[in-house]
Structures are given as C-alpha cells and as structure tokens.
PDB file of C-alpha atoms in Angstrom:
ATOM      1  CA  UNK A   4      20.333   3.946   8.249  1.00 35.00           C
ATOM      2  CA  UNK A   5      18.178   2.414  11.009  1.00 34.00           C
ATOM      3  CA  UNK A   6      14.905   1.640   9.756  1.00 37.00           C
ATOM      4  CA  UNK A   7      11.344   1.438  11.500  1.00 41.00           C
ATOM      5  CA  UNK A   8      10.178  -2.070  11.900  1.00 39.00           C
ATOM      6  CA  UNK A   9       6.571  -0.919  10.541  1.00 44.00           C
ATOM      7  CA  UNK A  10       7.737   0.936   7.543  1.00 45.00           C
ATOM      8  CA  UNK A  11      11.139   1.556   5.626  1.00 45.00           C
ATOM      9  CA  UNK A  12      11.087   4.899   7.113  1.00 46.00           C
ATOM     10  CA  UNK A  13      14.776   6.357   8.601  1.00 45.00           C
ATOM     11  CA  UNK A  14      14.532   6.919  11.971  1.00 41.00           C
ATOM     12  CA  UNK A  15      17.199   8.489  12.590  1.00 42.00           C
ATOM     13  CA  UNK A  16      16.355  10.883  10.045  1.00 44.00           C
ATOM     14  CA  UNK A  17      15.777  14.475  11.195  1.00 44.00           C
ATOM     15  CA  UNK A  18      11.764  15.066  12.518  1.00 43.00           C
ATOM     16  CA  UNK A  19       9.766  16.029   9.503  1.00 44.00           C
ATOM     17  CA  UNK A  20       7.578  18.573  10.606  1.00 46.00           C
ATOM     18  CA  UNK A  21       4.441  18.890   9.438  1.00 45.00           C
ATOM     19  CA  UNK A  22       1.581  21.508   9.142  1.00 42.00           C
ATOM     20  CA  UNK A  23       0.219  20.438  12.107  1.00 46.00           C
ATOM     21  CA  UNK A  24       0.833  21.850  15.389  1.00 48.00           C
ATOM     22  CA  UNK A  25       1.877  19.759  17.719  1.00 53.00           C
ATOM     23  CA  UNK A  26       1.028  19.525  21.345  1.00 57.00           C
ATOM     24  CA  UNK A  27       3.076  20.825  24.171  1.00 62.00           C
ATOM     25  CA  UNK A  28       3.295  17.918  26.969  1.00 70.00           C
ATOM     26  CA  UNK A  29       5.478  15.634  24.652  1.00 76.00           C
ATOM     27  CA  UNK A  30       9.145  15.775  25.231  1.00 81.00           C
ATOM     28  CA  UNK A  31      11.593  16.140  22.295  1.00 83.00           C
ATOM     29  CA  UNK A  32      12.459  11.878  21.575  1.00 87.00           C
ATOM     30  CA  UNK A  33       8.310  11.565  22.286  1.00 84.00           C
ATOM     31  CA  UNK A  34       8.075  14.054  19.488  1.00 83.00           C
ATOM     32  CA  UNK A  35      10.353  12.915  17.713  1.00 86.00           C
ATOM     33  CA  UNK A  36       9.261   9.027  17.324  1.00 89.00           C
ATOM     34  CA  UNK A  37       5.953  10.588  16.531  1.00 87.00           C
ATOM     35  CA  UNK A  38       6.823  12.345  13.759  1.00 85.00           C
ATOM     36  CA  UNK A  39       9.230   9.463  11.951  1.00 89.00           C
ATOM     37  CA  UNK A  40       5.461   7.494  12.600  1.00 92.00           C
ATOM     38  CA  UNK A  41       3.437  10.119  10.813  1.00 88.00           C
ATOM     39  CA  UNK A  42       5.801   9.619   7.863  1.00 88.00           C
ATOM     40  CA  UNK A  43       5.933   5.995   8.013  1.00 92.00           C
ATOM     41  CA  UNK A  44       1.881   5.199   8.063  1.00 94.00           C
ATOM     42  CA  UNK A  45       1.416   8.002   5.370  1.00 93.00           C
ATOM     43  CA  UNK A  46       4.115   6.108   3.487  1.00 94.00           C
ATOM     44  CA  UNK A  47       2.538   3.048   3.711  1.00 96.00           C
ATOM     45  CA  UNK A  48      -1.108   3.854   3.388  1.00 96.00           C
ATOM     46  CA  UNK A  49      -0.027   5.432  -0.079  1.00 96.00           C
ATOM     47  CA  UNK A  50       2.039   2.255  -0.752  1.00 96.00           C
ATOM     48  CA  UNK A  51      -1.050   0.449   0.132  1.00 97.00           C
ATOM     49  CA  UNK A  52      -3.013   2.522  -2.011  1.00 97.00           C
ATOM     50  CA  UNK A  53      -0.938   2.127  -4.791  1.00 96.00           C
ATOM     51  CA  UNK A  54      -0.217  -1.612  -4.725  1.00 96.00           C
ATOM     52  CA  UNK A  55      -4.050  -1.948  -5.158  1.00 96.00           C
ATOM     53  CA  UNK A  56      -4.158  -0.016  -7.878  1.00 95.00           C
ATOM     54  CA  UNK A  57      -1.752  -2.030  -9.633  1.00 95.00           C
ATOM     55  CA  UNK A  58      -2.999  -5.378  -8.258  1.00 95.00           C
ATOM     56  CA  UNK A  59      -6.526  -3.906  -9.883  1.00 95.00           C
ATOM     57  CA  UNK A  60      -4.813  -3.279 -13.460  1.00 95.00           C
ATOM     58  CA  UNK A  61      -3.115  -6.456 -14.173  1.00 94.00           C
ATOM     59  CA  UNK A  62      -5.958  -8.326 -12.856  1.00 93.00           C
ATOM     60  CA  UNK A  63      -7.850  -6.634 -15.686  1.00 93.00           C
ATOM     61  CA  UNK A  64      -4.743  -6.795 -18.161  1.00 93.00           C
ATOM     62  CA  UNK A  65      -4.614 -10.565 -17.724  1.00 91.00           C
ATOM     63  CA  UNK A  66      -8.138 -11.313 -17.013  1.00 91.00           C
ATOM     64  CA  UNK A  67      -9.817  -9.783 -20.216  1.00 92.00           C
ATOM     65  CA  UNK A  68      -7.440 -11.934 -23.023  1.00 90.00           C
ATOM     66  CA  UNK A  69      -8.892 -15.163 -21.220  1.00 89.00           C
ATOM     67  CA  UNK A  70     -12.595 -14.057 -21.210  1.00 90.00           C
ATOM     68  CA  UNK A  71     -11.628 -12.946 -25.243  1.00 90.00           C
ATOM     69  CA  UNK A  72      -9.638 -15.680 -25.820  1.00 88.00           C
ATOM     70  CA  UNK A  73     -12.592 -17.891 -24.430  1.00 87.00           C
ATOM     71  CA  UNK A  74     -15.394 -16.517 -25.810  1.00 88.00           C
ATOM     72  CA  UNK A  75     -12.936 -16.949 -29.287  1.00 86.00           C
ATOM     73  CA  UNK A  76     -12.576 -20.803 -28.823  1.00 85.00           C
ATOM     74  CA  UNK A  77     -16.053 -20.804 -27.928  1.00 83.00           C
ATOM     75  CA  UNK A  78     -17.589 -19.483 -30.990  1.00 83.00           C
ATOM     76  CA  UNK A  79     -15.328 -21.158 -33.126  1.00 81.00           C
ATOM     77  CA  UNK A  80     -15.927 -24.886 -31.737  1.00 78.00           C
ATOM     78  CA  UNK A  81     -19.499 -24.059 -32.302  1.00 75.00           C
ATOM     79  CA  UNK A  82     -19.669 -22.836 -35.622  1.00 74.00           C
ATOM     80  CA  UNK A  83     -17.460 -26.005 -36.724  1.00 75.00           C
ATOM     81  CA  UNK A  84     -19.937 -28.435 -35.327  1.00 72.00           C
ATOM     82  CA  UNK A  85     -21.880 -28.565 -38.570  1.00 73.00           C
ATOM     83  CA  UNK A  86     -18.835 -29.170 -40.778  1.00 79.00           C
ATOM     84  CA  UNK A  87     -15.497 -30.381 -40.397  1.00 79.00           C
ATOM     85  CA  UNK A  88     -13.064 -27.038 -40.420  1.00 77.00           C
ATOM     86  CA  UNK A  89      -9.288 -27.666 -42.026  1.00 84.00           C
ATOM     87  CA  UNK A  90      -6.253 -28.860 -40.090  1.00 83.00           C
ATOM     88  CA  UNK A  91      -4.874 -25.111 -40.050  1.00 86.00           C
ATOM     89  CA  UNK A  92      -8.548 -23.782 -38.037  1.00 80.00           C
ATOM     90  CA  UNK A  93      -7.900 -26.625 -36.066  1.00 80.00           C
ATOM     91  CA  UNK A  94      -4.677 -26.506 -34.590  1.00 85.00           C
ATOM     92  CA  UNK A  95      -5.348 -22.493 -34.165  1.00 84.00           C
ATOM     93  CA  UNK A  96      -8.854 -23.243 -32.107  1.00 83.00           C
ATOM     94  CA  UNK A  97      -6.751 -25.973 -30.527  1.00 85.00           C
ATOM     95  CA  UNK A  98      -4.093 -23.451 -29.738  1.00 88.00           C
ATOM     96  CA  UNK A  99      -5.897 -20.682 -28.775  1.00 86.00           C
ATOM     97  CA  UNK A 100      -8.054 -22.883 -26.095  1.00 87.00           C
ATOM     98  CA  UNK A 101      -4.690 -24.105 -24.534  1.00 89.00           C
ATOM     99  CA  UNK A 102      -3.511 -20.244 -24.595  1.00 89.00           C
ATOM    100  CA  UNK A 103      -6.618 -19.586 -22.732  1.00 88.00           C
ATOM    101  CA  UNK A 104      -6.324 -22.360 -20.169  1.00 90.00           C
ATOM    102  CA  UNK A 105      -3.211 -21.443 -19.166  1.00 91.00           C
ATOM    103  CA  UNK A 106      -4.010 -17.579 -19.259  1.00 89.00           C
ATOM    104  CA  UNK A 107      -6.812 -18.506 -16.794  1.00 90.00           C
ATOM    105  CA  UNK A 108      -4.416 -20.967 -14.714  1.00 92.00           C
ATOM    106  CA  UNK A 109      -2.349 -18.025 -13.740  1.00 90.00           C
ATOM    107  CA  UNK A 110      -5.081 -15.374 -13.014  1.00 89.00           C
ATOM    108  CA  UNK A 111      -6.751 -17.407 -10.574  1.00 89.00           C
ATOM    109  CA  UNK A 112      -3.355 -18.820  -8.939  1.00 89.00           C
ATOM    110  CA  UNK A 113      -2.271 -14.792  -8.899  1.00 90.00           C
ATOM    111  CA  UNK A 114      -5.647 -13.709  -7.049  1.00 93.00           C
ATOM    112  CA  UNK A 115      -4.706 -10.175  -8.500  1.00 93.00           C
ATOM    113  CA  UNK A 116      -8.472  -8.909  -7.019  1.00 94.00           C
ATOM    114  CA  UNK A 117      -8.051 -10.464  -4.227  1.00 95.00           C
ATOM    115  CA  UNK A 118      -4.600  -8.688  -3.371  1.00 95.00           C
ATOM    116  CA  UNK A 119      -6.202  -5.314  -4.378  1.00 96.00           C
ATOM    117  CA  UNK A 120      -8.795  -5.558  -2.184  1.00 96.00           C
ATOM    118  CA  UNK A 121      -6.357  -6.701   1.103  1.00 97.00           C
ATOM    119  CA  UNK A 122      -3.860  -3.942  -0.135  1.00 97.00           C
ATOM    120  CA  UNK A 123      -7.361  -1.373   0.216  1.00 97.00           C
ATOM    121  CA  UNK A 124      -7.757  -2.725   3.074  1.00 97.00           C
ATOM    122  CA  UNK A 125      -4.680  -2.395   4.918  1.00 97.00           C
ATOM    123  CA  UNK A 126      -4.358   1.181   3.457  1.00 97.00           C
ATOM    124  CA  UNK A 127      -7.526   1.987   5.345  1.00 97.00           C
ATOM    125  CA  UNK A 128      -6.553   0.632   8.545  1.00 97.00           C
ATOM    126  CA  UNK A 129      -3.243   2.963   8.096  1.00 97.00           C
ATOM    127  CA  UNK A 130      -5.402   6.105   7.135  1.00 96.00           C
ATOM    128  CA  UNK A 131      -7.235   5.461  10.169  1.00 95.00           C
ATOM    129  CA  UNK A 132      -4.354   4.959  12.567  1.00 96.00           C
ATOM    130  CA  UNK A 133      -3.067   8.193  10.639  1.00 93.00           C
ATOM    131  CA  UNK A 134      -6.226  10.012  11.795  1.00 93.00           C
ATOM    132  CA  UNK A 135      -5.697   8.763  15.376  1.00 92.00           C
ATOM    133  CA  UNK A 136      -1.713   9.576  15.635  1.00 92.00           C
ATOM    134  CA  UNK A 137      -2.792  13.383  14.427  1.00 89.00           C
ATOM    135  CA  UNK A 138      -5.362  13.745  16.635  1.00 88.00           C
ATOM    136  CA  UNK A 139      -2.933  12.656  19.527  1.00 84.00           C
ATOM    137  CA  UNK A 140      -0.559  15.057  18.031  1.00 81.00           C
ATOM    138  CA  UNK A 141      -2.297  17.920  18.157  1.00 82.00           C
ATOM    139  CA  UNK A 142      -4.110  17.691  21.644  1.00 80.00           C
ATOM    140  CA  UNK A 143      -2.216  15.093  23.689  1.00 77.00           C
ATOM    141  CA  UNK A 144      -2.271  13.666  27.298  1.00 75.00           C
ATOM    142  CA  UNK A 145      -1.120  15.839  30.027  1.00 76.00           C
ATOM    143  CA  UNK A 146       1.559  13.786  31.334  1.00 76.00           C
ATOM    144  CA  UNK A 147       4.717  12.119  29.816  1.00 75.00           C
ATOM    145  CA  UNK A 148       3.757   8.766  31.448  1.00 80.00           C
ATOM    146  CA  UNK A 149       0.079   9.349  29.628  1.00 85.00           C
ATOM    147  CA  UNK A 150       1.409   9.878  26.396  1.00 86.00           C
ATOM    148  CA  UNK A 151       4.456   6.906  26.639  1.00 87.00           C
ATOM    149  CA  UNK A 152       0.810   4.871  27.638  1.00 89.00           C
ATOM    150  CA  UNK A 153      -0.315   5.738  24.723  1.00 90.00           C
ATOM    151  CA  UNK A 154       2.227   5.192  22.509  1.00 91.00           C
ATOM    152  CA  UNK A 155       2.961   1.578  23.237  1.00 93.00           C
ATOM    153  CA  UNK A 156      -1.089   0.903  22.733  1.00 94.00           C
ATOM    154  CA  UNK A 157      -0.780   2.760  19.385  1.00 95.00           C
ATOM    155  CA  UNK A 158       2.079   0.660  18.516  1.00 95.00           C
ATOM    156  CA  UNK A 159       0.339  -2.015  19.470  1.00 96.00           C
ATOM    157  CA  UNK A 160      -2.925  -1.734  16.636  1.00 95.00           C
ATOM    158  CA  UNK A 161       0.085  -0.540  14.477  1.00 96.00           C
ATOM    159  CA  UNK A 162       1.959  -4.269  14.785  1.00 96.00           C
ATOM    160  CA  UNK A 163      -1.666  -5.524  14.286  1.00 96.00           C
ATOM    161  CA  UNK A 164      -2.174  -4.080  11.213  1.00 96.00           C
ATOM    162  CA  UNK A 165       0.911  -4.495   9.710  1.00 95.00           C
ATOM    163  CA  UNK A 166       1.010  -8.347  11.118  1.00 96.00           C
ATOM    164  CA  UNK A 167      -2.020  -8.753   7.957  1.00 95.00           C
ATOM    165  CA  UNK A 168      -0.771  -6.237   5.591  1.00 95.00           C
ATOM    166  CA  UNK A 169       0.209  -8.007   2.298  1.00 96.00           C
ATOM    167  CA  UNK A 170       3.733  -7.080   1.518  1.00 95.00           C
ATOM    168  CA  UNK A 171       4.045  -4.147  -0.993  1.00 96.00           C
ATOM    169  CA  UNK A 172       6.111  -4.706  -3.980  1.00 95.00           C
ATOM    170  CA  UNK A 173       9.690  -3.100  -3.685  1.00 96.00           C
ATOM    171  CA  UNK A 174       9.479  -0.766  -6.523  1.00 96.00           C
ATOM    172  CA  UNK A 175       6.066   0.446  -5.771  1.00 95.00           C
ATOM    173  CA  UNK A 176       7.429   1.044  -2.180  1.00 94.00           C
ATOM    174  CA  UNK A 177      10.475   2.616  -3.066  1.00 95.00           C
ATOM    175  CA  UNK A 178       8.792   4.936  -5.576  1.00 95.00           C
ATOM    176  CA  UNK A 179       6.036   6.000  -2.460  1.00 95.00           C
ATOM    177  CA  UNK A 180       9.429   6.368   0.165  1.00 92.00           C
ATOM    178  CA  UNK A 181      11.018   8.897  -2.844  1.00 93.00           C
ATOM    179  CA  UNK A 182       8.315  10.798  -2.844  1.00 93.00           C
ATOM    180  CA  UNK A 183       7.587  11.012   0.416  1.00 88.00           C
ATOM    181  CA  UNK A 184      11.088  12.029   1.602  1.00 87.00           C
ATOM    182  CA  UNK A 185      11.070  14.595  -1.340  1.00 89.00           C
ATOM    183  CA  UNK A 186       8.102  15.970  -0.128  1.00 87.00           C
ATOM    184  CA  UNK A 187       9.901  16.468   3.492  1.00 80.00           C
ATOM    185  CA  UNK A 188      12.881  18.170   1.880  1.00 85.00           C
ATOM    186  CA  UNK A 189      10.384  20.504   0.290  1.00 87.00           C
ATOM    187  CA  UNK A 190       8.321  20.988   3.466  1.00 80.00           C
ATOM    188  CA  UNK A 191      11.869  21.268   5.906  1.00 79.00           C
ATOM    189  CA  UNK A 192      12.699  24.348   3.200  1.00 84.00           C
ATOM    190  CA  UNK A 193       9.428  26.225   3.768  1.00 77.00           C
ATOM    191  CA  UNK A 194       9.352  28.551   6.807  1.00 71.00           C
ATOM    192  CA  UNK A 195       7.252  27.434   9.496  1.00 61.00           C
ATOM    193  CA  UNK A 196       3.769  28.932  10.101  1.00 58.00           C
ATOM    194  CA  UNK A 197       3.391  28.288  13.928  1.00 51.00           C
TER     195      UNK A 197
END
C-alpha cells in the first residue's frame, strides 16, 4: 500500500468518514486527501501521546534503582567509616556503587524525560493542526483554487512539525495504526447521520 509521507497512514485506503460534516466546495480527491490526513495526524498525535507516556515510565523504572541504589552505597560507606567492615560488605558496597554508576550512565545517555517531553510536544502541535484541518473541513473556502491554497500551506506546518517530531517507536506506532484503522472499520459499519 502507498503510504503518506507524514504518517504510516494508507492512502489509498477508502475515505474514512467521520462524524463531522464536511463542507460542500471540496471536490471528491480534495475530500478525499483530507480525510486520509484527519486519520494520519490523529494517528500520530496518539502515537505521540503514547510514546511519552512510555518515555515517562522507563525514565522512572530506571531512574529510581540509581537514586536507591545510591542512597544504598551512600549510607553504607558512611556507616563503615568508623570501623573497618569485612571483605564480603566490601565487595557488595563496591558492587552495588559500580551497579549504580552504570545504572546512572545509561539514564542520562537515554534522556528518557527529555524524549517524553519532545514526544508531548509534537503531539500538541498535531492536536492543533487536527483542530485546524476540522475546522477547514467543516466550513471551507469557496473555491477549489482556495481550498488547493490551503492545502499546500497546511501541508506545509504539517512537514514542519513532523521535520522535529522524534521518531515513534515501531510497536507503539503500529499498536496506535491498529487501532485506529479498527476504529474506521467500526465507524464505515455505522449508518451515517448526515
């Protein structure tokens, strides 16, 4: 299948079509690329979304064992300054304090926060371009020249955005792309309301 350049969206998929009721000035391909984008930037504002929140827990399921593991060598090399400890406490303080450098090596070379935070980010910027695309949808120029104007400017801030999107992980894509074309199936089956 032919895929978007913005999103791993089909686009020669059939036109999802959505609750919303589309204007009247578009002509059918017009219609039609704006419905495979409506798909694509909800896919990837939920991939967005998603990628943060995973970026968020395994910055948290690596960063806590170095701040225990730490705060562990820590106490333990100050207790023993008054006495000498055995070898056996001191090869496991000694081991422990290596575990933790190297636990705290990798979570500040992985920057886990700082890849939730750009993956918020760029799923903001697609909620917003979201916004705009409906909006356009449902009350659009009067002309087909107006709206093929507006579509290469829209394109445009979409490029933009993508151009500093951090890559989503596959399977966290391909789980949001599932669901998403699931939930077209399921909306292509109900009987339209307009």
């Amino acid at each position: 299948a032919v895929l978007s350049t913005h999103a791993r969206v089909p686009l020669n998929s059939r036109p999802v079509r959505h609750h919303i009721r589309w204007g009247t000035n578009m002509n059918d391909d017009q219609r039609a690329l704006l419905d495979n984008w409506h798909v694509a930037l909800r896919t990837a504002q939920r991939a967005n979304y998603r990628a943060a929140s995973r970026s968020e827990m395994l910055n948290y399921w690596l960063g806590i064992p170095v701040v225990v593991l730490a705060t562990i060598v820590g106490t333990s090399v100050f207790a023993a300054l008054g006495e000498r400890p055995d070898q056996t406490a001191q090869i496991a303080v000694g081991t422990l304090s290596v575990l933790s450098a190297i636990l705290s090596a990798i979570h500040t070379s992985l920057r886990y926060s700082e890849r939730a935070e750009k993956h918020r980010s760029a799923a903001t910027s697609y909620a917003s371009l979201q916004k705009e695309l409906t909006q356009k949808l449902t009350s659009p120029p009067n002309d087909e020249g107006a709206i093929d104007t507006w579509i290469t400017a829209f394109r445009l801030s979409w490029d933009t955005i993508a151009k500093e999107a951090p890559t989503v992980p596959r399977k966290v894509w391909e789980r949001t792309l599932q669901e998403e074309v699931d939930a077209a199936k399921a909306r292509a089956k109900k009987p339209s309301v307009a």
